[in-house]
Amino acid sequence: MNGEFLQAIEQIAREKGIKQEILFEAIDAALVTAYKKNYGTSQNVKVSISRETGDVEVYAKKTVVEVLEDELLEISIEDAKSINRNYDIDDIVDIKVTPKNFGRIAAQTAKQVVVQRIREAERSNVYEEFINKEDEIVNGLVQRKEKNNVFIDLGKTEAVLGPNEQTPGEAYNLGDRLKTYVVEVKKTTKGPQVMLSRTHPGLVKRLFELEVPEIKDGIVEIKSISREAGSRTKMAVFSHDENIDAVGACVGQRGQRVQVIVDELRGEKIDIIEWSNDLTIFVASALSPAKVIKVSINKEENTANVVVSDSQLSLAIGKEGQNARLAAKLTGCKIDIKSESQALLIE
């Protein structure tokens, strides 16, 4: 190896963001293994690459002893002092044992190590980039499907949209551009594994943050979200500025802002309601579009008993109980809904 090798190391280190010394240390260690493999020695050896010339030298490390018992691991005090009179018992002497043809083996080994380190560095860089994108939205292209998994090309890596994270009824066609939510980034031996979701409530939250400046600026806050992906989402919002209507900001002029998100979620219905720290008011709002007559809160049991008109009962409960279920998730309390007729009978 020579000056060209050193220049290559310098260039690789610069382009891949790897410290030169890390590459040299890795090559040194690999060359020790290569030496022992090719020359079948049990000696303690070290390999040194000159940082100035690129020359490779192999040294046997021998302990200075008074009585020589193992020539591979030891050197007599007399021989040690013939090299340097300052050596003493138990000192370590480095004796050059570089084979004539070791340069070729060294070059081949160094290339393998550098390639491996580059691959590791690139994987590490990708991991660092995407670990910072957990709980964020990423854009990608549907690349392939395999065993119910959809693989999304994110540019620097391929991510997985698992079957449980796919929205029921959504079709994922090859080449489709898709916004997804990064649920988790795992470090594996094959590189980072990025797990995506189209069903996570966080996807809806991040979409509104992208679309509504008042949310991004912190004026409007998303307090809670409950979602049944592909069907309906309920979202409670609150304005920190009394002059700004939180619901109106999210809906947008003529419903333009919310429509962008509905389109991205391929027709999923979104109910946006105003959050209140008064649970009575919050529960009543959460059951929209149904009109609520009365809400009674039991704080100890964390339940809400709700009365609606007979004509509003099915709307309040929703198809297969969905409206009531989402309202309960949104408010964090159990909701029991009765019609006026039912409530009168109980009384």
Coordinates of C-alpha atoms in Angstrom, one line a residue:
M1 CA 0.0 0.0 0.0
N2 CA 1.2 3.5 -0.7
G3 CA 0.4 7.2 -0.9
E4 CA -2.6 6.5 -3.2
F5 CA -4.0 4.3 -0.5
L6 CA -3.7 7.1 2.0
Q7 CA -5.4 9.6 -0.3
A8 CA -8.2 7.1 -0.9
I9 CA -8.7 6.7 2.9
E10 CA -8.7 10.5 3.3
Q11 CA -11.3 10.9 0.6
I12 CA -13.5 8.1 1.9
A13 CA -13.4 9.5 5.4
R14 CA -14.4 12.9 4.1
E15 CA -17.2 11.8 1.9
K16 CA -18.7 9.2 4.2
G17 CA -18.2 11.1 7.5
I18 CA -15.9 8.5 9.0
K19 CA -12.9 9.5 11.1
Q20 CA -9.6 8.4 9.3
E21 CA -8.2 6.9 12.6
I22 CA -11.3 4.7 12.9
L23 CA -10.6 3.3 9.5
F24 CA -6.9 2.8 10.2
E25 CA -7.6 1.0 13.6
A26 CA -10.1 -1.3 11.9
I27 CA -7.6 -2.1 9.1
D28 CA -4.8 -2.7 11.7
A29 CA -7.0 -5.2 13.5
A30 CA -8.1 -7.0 10.3
L31 CA -4.5 -7.3 9.2
V32 CA -3.5 -9.1 12.4
T33 CA -6.2 -11.6 11.7
A34 CA -5.1 -11.9 8.0
Y35 CA -1.5 -12.4 9.0
K36 CA -2.3 -15.2 11.4
K37 CA -4.7 -16.8 8.9
N38 CA -2.1 -16.8 6.1
Y39 CA 1.0 -17.6 8.1
G40 CA -0.4 -19.9 10.7
T41 CA 1.4 -18.4 13.6
S42 CA 0.4 -18.3 17.3
Q43 CA 2.7 -15.3 17.9
N44 CA 1.4 -12.1 19.5
V45 CA 1.6 -9.7 16.6
K46 CA 0.7 -6.2 15.8
V47 CA 0.4 -4.5 12.4
S48 CA 1.2 -0.9 11.8
I49 CA 0.3 1.2 8.8
S50 CA 2.4 4.3 8.4
R51 CA 0.2 7.4 8.3
E52 CA 2.8 9.2 6.2
T53 CA 3.8 6.6 3.6
G54 CA 1.1 3.9 3.7
D55 CA 3.7 1.2 4.3
V56 CA 2.6 -1.9 6.3
E57 CA 4.8 -3.5 8.9
V58 CA 4.2 -6.6 11.0
Y59 CA 5.8 -6.9 14.4
A60 CA 6.0 -9.9 16.7
K61 CA 5.5 -8.8 20.4
K62 CA 7.8 -10.8 22.6
T63 CA 8.3 -10.6 26.4
V64 CA 11.9 -10.3 27.7
V65 CA 12.8 -13.3 29.9
E66 CA 15.8 -14.6 31.7
V67 CA 15.4 -18.2 30.6
L68 CA 13.9 -18.7 27.1
E69 CA 11.1 -21.3 27.0
D70 CA 8.9 -20.2 24.0
E71 CA 10.6 -18.6 21.1
L72 CA 7.3 -17.4 19.6
L73 CA 6.3 -15.4 22.6
E74 CA 9.6 -14.7 24.4
I75 CA 13.0 -13.2 23.8
S76 CA 16.1 -13.7 26.0
I77 CA 17.5 -10.8 27.9
E78 CA 20.7 -11.1 26.0
D79 CA 19.0 -10.9 22.6
A80 CA 16.8 -8.0 23.8
K81 CA 19.8 -6.0 25.0
S82 CA 21.5 -6.6 21.6
I83 CA 18.6 -4.7 20.1
N84 CA 18.5 -2.0 22.8
R85 CA 20.6 -2.1 26.0
N86 CA 17.7 -0.4 27.9
Y87 CA 15.5 -3.5 27.7
D88 CA 14.8 -5.3 31.0
I89 CA 13.0 -8.4 32.2
D90 CA 9.2 -8.4 31.4
D91 CA 9.6 -5.6 28.8
I92 CA 7.8 -6.1 25.5
V93 CA 10.0 -6.1 22.4
D94 CA 8.6 -5.5 18.9
I95 CA 10.5 -7.5 16.3
K96 CA 9.8 -6.9 12.6
V97 CA 8.5 -10.0 10.9
T98 CA 6.9 -8.5 7.8
P99 CA 6.7 -11.2 5.1
K100 CA 7.8 -10.2 1.6
N101 CA 4.4 -10.7 -0.1
F102 CA 2.3 -9.4 2.8
G103 CA 1.6 -6.1 0.8
R104 CA -0.8 -7.9 -1.5
I105 CA -2.7 -9.5 1.4
A106 CA -2.7 -6.2 3.2
A107 CA -4.2 -4.3 0.3
Q108 CA -6.9 -6.9 -0.3
T109 CA -7.8 -7.0 3.5
A110 CA -7.8 -3.2 3.7
K111 CA -10.2 -3.0 0.8
Q112 CA -12.6 -5.4 2.5
V113 CA -12.4 -3.6 5.8
V114 CA -13.0 -0.2 4.2
V115 CA -16.0 -1.4 2.3
Q116 CA -17.4 -3.0 5.4
R117 CA -16.8 0.2 7.5
I118 CA -18.4 2.3 4.7
R119 CA -21.5 0.1 4.8
E120 CA -21.7 0.3 8.6
A121 CA -21.2 4.1 8.5
E122 CA -23.9 4.5 5.9
R123 CA -26.3 2.4 7.9
S124 CA -25.5 4.3 11.1
N125 CA -26.1 7.6 9.3
V126 CA -29.4 6.4 7.9
Y127 CA -30.4 5.2 11.4
E128 CA -29.5 8.6 13.0
E129 CA -31.5 10.4 10.3
F130 CA -34.6 8.3 10.8
I131 CA -34.5 7.9 14.5
N132 CA -35.0 11.7 14.6
K133 CA -38.1 11.2 12.4
E134 CA -40.0 8.9 14.8
D135 CA -43.5 10.3 15.3
E136 CA -43.1 12.3 12.2
I137 CA -44.6 12.1 8.6
V138 CA -42.4 10.9 5.8
N139 CA -43.1 10.8 2.0
G140 CA -42.3 7.7 0.0
L141 CA -43.2 5.6 -3.0
V142 CA -44.8 2.2 -2.8
Q143 CA -42.0 -0.1 -4.0
R144 CA -43.3 -3.6 -3.6
K145 CA -45.6 -5.9 -1.7
E146 CA -44.6 -9.1 0.1
K147 CA -46.5 -11.4 2.5
N148 CA -49.1 -8.6 3.3
N149 CA -46.4 -6.1 4.0
V150 CA -46.0 -3.0 1.8
F151 CA -42.5 -1.7 1.3
I152 CA -42.1 2.0 0.9
D153 CA -39.0 3.6 -0.7
L154 CA -38.0 6.6 1.4
G155 CA -34.9 7.4 -0.7
K156 CA -32.1 6.4 1.6
T157 CA -33.8 3.3 2.9
E158 CA -36.8 1.0 2.5
A159 CA -39.5 1.1 5.2
V160 CA -42.2 -1.4 6.1
L161 CA -45.9 -0.7 6.3
G162 CA -47.1 -3.8 8.2
P163 CA -50.6 -5.4 7.7
N164 CA -51.8 -4.0 11.1
E165 CA -50.7 -0.5 10.1
Q166 CA -52.6 -0.5 6.8
T167 CA -55.9 1.3 6.6
P168 CA -58.8 -1.0 5.8
G169 CA -60.0 -0.5 2.3
E170 CA -56.9 1.4 1.1
A171 CA -55.2 0.1 -2.0
Y172 CA -51.4 0.5 -2.2
N173 CA -50.4 0.3 -5.9
L174 CA -46.8 0.2 -7.0
G175 CA -45.5 3.7 -7.7
D176 CA -48.1 5.4 -5.5
R177 CA -46.8 8.4 -3.5
L178 CA -47.8 8.0 0.1
K179 CA -47.6 10.0 3.4
T180 CA -46.9 7.7 6.3
Y181 CA -46.2 8.0 10.0
V182 CA -43.0 6.7 11.5
V183 CA -43.9 4.5 14.4
E184 CA -40.5 3.0 15.3
V185 CA -36.9 2.8 14.0
K186 CA -35.0 -0.3 15.0
K187 CA -31.2 -1.0 14.7
T188 CA -30.6 -4.3 13.0
T189 CA -27.5 -6.1 11.6
K190 CA -28.8 -5.4 8.1
G191 CA -29.3 -1.7 8.8
P192 CA -32.1 0.4 10.2
Q193 CA -35.6 -1.0 10.0
V194 CA -38.2 1.8 9.7
M195 CA -41.8 0.8 10.7
L196 CA -44.6 3.0 9.2
S197 CA -48.3 3.4 9.8
R198 CA -51.3 4.7 8.0
T199 CA -53.6 4.0 10.9
H200 CA -51.9 5.8 13.8
P201 CA -53.8 8.9 15.2
G202 CA -50.4 10.7 15.1
L203 CA -50.7 10.7 11.3
V204 CA -53.9 12.8 11.5
K205 CA -52.2 15.1 14.0
R206 CA -49.1 15.7 11.9
L207 CA -51.2 16.2 8.7
F208 CA -53.1 19.0 10.5
E209 CA -49.8 20.5 11.7
L210 CA -48.6 20.7 8.1
E211 CA -51.9 22.2 6.8
V212 CA -52.9 24.6 9.6
P213 CA -50.4 27.4 10.4
E214 CA -52.1 28.2 13.7
I215 CA -51.3 24.7 15.0
K216 CA -47.7 24.8 13.8
D217 CA -47.4 28.2 15.6
G218 CA -48.9 26.9 18.8
I219 CA -51.9 29.2 18.8
V220 CA -54.3 26.2 18.2
E221 CA -53.5 23.0 20.2
I222 CA -54.7 19.5 19.3
K223 CA -55.8 18.2 22.8
S224 CA -56.8 14.7 21.8
I225 CA -57.6 12.4 18.9
S226 CA -59.5 9.2 18.6
R227 CA -59.5 7.3 15.3
E228 CA -60.8 4.3 13.5
A229 CA -58.7 4.4 10.4
G230 CA -60.4 4.5 7.1
S231 CA -63.7 5.3 8.6
R232 CA -63.8 8.2 11.1
T233 CA -61.6 10.4 13.3
K234 CA -62.6 12.8 16.1
M235 CA -60.3 15.5 17.1
A236 CA -60.5 18.0 20.0
V237 CA -58.8 21.4 19.5
F238 CA -58.3 24.4 21.7
S239 CA -57.3 28.0 20.9
H240 CA -54.9 29.9 23.1
D241 CA -56.0 33.1 21.5
E242 CA -59.6 34.1 22.2
N243 CA -59.7 35.9 18.8
I244 CA -59.0 32.8 16.9
D245 CA -61.6 30.0 16.4
A246 CA -59.8 26.7 16.8
V247 CA -62.4 24.6 14.9
G248 CA -62.6 27.2 12.1
A249 CA -58.8 27.4 11.8
C250 CA -58.7 23.6 11.3
V251 CA -61.6 23.5 8.9
G252 CA -60.4 26.4 6.8
Q253 CA -62.2 28.7 4.4
R254 CA -65.0 26.7 2.8
G255 CA -63.5 23.6 4.4
Q256 CA -60.4 23.7 2.2
R257 CA -57.9 22.8 5.0
V258 CA -59.7 19.8 6.3
Q259 CA -60.5 18.6 2.8
V260 CA -56.8 18.3 1.9
I261 CA -56.4 15.9 4.9
V262 CA -59.6 14.0 4.1
D263 CA -58.3 13.5 0.5
E264 CA -54.9 12.3 1.9
L265 CA -56.8 9.8 4.1
R266 CA -58.8 8.8 1.1
G267 CA -62.2 9.9 2.2
E268 CA -62.0 9.3 6.0
K269 CA -64.5 11.5 7.9
I270 CA -63.1 13.9 10.4
D271 CA -65.1 15.5 13.2
I272 CA -63.4 18.6 14.7
I273 CA -64.8 19.7 18.0
E274 CA -63.8 22.3 20.6
W275 CA -62.0 21.0 23.6
S276 CA -63.3 22.1 27.1
N277 CA -61.9 21.4 30.6
D278 CA -65.5 21.2 31.6
L279 CA -66.2 17.5 31.0
T280 CA -69.9 18.0 30.7
I281 CA -69.4 20.4 27.8
F282 CA -66.6 18.3 26.3
V283 CA -68.7 15.0 26.3
A284 CA -71.7 16.8 24.7
S285 CA -69.4 18.2 22.0
A286 CA -67.7 14.9 21.5
L287 CA -71.0 13.2 20.6
S288 CA -71.6 15.5 17.7
P289 CA -73.2 15.5 15.2
A290 CA -75.9 14.3 17.7
K291 CA -77.6 17.0 19.9
V292 CA -77.3 16.2 23.6
I293 CA -80.0 17.2 26.1
K294 CA -78.2 16.4 29.3
V295 CA -74.8 15.1 30.6
S296 CA -74.3 13.9 34.2
I297 CA -70.6 13.2 35.2
N298 CA -69.6 10.7 37.9
K299 CA -66.0 11.7 38.6
E300 CA -65.3 8.7 41.0
E301 CA -66.2 6.2 38.3
N302 CA -65.1 8.4 35.4
T303 CA -68.4 7.9 33.6
A304 CA -70.8 10.2 31.8
N305 CA -74.5 9.5 31.6
V306 CA -75.9 11.2 28.5
V307 CA -79.5 11.9 27.5
V308 CA -80.6 12.6 24.0
S309 CA -83.9 12.9 22.3
D310 CA -85.4 9.7 20.9
S311 CA -84.8 10.8 17.4
Q312 CA -81.1 11.5 18.1
L313 CA -80.3 8.2 19.9
S314 CA -79.1 6.2 16.8
L315 CA -77.0 9.2 15.7
A316 CA -75.4 9.6 19.1
I317 CA -74.5 5.9 19.3
G318 CA -73.5 5.8 15.6
K319 CA -73.3 2.8 13.2
E320 CA -72.2 -0.2 15.2
G321 CA -71.6 2.1 18.2
Q322 CA -68.8 4.0 16.5
N323 CA -69.8 7.6 17.4
A324 CA -70.1 6.7 21.1
R325 CA -66.9 4.7 21.0
L326 CA -64.8 7.4 19.5
A327 CA -66.3 10.0 21.8
A328 CA -65.3 7.9 24.8
K329 CA -61.7 7.5 23.5
L330 CA -61.6 11.3 22.9
T331 CA -62.8 12.3 26.3
G332 CA -61.2 9.5 28.3
C333 CA -64.4 8.5 30.1
K334 CA -67.0 5.8 29.7
I335 CA -70.2 7.2 28.1
D336 CA -73.7 5.7 28.7
I337 CA -76.2 7.1 26.3
K338 CA -80.0 6.9 26.8
S339 CA -83.0 8.4 25.0
E340 CA -85.4 10.7 26.8
S341 CA -88.0 7.8 26.9
Q342 CA -85.5 5.5 28.5
A343 CA -84.4 8.1 31.0
L344 CA -88.0 8.7 32.1
L345 CA -88.6 5.0 32.6
I346 CA -85.5 4.8 34.9
E347 CA -86.6 7.9 36.9

